[in-house]
mmCIF file of C-alpha atoms in Angstrom:
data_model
loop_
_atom_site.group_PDB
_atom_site.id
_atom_site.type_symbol
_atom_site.label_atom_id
_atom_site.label_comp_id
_atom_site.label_asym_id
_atom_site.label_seq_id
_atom_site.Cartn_x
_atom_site.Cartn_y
_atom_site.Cartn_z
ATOM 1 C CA UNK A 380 23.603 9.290 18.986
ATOM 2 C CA UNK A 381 23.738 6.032 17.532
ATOM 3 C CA UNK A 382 25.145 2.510 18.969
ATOM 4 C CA UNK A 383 25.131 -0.900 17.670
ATOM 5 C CA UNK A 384 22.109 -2.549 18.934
ATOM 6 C CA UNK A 385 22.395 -6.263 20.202
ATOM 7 C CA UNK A 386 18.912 -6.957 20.340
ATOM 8 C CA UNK A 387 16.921 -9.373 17.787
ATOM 9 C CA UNK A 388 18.732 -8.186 14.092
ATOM 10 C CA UNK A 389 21.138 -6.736 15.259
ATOM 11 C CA UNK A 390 20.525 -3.671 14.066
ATOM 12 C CA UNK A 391 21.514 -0.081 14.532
ATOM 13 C CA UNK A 392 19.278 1.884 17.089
ATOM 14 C CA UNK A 393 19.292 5.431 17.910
ATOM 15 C CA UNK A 394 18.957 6.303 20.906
ATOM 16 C CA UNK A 395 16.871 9.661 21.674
ATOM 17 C CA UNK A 396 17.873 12.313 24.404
ATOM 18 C CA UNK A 397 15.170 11.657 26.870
ATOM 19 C CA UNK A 398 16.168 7.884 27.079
ATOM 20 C CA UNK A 399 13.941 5.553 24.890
ATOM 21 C CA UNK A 400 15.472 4.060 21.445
ATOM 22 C CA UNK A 401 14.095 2.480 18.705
ATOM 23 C CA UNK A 402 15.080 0.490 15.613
ATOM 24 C CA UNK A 403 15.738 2.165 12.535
ATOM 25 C CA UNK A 404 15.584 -0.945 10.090
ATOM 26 C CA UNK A 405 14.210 -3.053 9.040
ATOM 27 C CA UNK A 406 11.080 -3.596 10.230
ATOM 28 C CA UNK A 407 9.671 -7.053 10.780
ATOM 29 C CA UNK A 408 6.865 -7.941 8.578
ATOM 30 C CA UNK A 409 3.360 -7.649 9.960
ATOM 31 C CA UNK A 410 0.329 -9.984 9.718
ATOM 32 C CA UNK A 411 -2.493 -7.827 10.400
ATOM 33 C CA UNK A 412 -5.840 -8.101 8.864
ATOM 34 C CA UNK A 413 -5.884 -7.243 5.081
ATOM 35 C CA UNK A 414 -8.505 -7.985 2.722
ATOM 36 C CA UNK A 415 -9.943 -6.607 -0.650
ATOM 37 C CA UNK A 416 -13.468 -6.492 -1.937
ATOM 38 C CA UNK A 417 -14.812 -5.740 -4.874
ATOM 39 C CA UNK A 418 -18.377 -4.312 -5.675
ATOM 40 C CA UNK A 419 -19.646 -5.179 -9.112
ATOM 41 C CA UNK A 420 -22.315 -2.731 -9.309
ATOM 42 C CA UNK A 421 -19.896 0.506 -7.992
ATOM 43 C CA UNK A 422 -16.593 -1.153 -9.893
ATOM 44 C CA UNK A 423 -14.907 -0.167 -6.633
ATOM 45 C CA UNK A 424 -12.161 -2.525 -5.634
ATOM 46 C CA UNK A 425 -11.519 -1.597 -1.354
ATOM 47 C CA UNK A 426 -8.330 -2.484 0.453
ATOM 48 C CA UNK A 427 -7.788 -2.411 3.840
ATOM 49 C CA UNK A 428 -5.253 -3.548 6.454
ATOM 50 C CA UNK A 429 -1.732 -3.998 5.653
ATOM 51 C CA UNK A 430 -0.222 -4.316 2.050
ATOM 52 C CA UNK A 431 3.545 -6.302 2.977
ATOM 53 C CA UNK A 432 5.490 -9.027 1.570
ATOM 54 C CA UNK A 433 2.946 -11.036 2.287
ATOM 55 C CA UNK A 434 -0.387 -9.861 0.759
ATOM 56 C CA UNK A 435 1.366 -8.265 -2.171
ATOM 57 C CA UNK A 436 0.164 -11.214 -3.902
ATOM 58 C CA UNK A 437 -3.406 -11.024 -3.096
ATOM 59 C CA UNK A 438 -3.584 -7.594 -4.176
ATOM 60 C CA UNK A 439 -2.513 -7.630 -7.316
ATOM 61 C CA UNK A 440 -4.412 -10.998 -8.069
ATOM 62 C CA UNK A 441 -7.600 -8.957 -6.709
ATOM 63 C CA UNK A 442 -6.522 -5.760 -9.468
ATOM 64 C CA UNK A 443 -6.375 -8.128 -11.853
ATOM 65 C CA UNK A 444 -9.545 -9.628 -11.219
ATOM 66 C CA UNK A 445 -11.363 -6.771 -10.737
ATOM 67 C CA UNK A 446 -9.726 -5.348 -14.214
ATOM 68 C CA UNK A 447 -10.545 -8.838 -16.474
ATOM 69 C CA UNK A 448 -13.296 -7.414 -18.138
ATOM 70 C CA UNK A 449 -12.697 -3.581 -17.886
ATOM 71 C CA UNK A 450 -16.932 -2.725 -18.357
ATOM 72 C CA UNK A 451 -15.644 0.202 -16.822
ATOM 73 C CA UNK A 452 -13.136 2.054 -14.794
ATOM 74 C CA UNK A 453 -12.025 0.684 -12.096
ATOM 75 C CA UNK A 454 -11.800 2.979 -8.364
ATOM 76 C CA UNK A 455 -9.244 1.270 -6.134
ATOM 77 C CA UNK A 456 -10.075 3.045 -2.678
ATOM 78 C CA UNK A 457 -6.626 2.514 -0.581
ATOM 79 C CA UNK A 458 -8.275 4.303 2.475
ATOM 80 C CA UNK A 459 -8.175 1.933 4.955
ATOM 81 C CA UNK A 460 -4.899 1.200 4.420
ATOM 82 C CA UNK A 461 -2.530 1.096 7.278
ATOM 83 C CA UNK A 462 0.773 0.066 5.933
ATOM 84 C CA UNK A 463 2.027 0.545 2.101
ATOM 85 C CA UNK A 464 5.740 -0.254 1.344
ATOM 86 C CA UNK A 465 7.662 -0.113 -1.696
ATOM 87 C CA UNK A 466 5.987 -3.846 -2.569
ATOM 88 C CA UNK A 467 2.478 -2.499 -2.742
ATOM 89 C CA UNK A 468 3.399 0.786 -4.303
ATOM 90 C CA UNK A 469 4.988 -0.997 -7.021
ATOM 91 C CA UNK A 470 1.901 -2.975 -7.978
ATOM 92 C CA UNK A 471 -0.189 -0.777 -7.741
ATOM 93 C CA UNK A 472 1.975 1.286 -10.449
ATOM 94 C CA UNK A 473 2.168 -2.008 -12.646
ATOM 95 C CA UNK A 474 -1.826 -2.057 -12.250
ATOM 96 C CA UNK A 475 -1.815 1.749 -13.086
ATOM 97 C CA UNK A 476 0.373 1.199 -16.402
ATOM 98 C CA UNK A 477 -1.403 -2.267 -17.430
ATOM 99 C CA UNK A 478 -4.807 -0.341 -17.120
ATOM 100 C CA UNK A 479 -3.740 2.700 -18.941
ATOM 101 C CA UNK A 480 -2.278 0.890 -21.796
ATOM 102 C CA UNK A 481 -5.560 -1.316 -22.147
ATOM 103 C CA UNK A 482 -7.518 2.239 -22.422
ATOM 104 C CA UNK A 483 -9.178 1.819 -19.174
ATOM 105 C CA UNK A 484 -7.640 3.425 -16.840
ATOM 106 C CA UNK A 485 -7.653 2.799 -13.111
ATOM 107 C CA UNK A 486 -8.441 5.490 -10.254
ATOM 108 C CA UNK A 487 -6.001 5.162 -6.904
ATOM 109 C CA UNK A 488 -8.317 6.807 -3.940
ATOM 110 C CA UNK A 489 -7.781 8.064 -0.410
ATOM 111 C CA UNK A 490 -8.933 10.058 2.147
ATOM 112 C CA UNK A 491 -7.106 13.368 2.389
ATOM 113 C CA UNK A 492 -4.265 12.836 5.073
ATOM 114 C CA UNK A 493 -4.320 8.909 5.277
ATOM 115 C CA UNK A 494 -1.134 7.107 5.132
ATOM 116 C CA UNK A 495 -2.048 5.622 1.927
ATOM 117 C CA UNK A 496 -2.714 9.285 0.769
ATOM 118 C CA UNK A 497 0.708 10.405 2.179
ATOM 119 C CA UNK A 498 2.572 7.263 0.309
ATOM 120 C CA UNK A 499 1.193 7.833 -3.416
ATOM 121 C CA UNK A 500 1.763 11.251 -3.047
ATOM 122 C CA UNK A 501 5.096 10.525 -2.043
ATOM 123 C CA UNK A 502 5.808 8.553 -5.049
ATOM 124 C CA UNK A 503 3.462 10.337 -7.297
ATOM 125 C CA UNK A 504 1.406 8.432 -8.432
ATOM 126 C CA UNK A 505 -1.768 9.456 -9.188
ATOM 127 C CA UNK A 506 -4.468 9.290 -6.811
ATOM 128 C CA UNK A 507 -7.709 11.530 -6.061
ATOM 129 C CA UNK A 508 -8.710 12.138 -2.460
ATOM 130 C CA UNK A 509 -11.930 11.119 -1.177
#
């Protein structure tokens, strides 16, 4: 059953049989710890946290980096990844098609049954698991 909600957006929450509701949209977005590292001597770039609205930004800015010189593939490991909307997914395709065109190709990576795992094979793109 759904009702208007009157809480903070105004949104539309459902309510569930048993009594608790939640929000269906939009979600607010989240600050949580996010950074990216990059090992020279493994060529592995490693995110972790959240990739929103507003670290977007720094993650592409870290692909590119971490792609400049292209000595030799690059392994983006998305593991520790905790959140990955449509923002991150679409540079991380832009980073996948830039790479690809340069002749260097990129590698996406994630553990088996992560929720960055889940998301690029959702979208398919591709992605080994490990």
């Amino acid at each position: 059953m759904l009702h208007p909600g009157h809480g903070a957006r105004g949104v539309v929450s459902e309510v569930h049989p048993l009594g608790w509701s939640w929000a269906a949209y939009p979600r607010p977005v989240l600050t949580g710890p996010f950074e990216v590292e990059f090992d020279e001597s493994t060529q592995i770039l490693a995110v972790s946290g959240e990739v929103d609205e507003s670290t977007a930004v720094a993650l592409r800015d870290a692909l590119d980096a971490a792609t400049a010189t292209y000595q030799r593939s690059v392994v983006v490991d998305l593991s520790s990844v905790g959140f990955l909307p449509s923002v991150g997914v679409g540079v991380l395709a832009k980073a996948l098609q830039r790479a690809t065109g340069a002749g260097h190709p990129i590698e996406l990576r994630a553990e088996a049954g992560s929720i960055a795992q889940r998301v690029l094979q959702v979208c398919a793109l591709p992605h080994s698991q490990g």
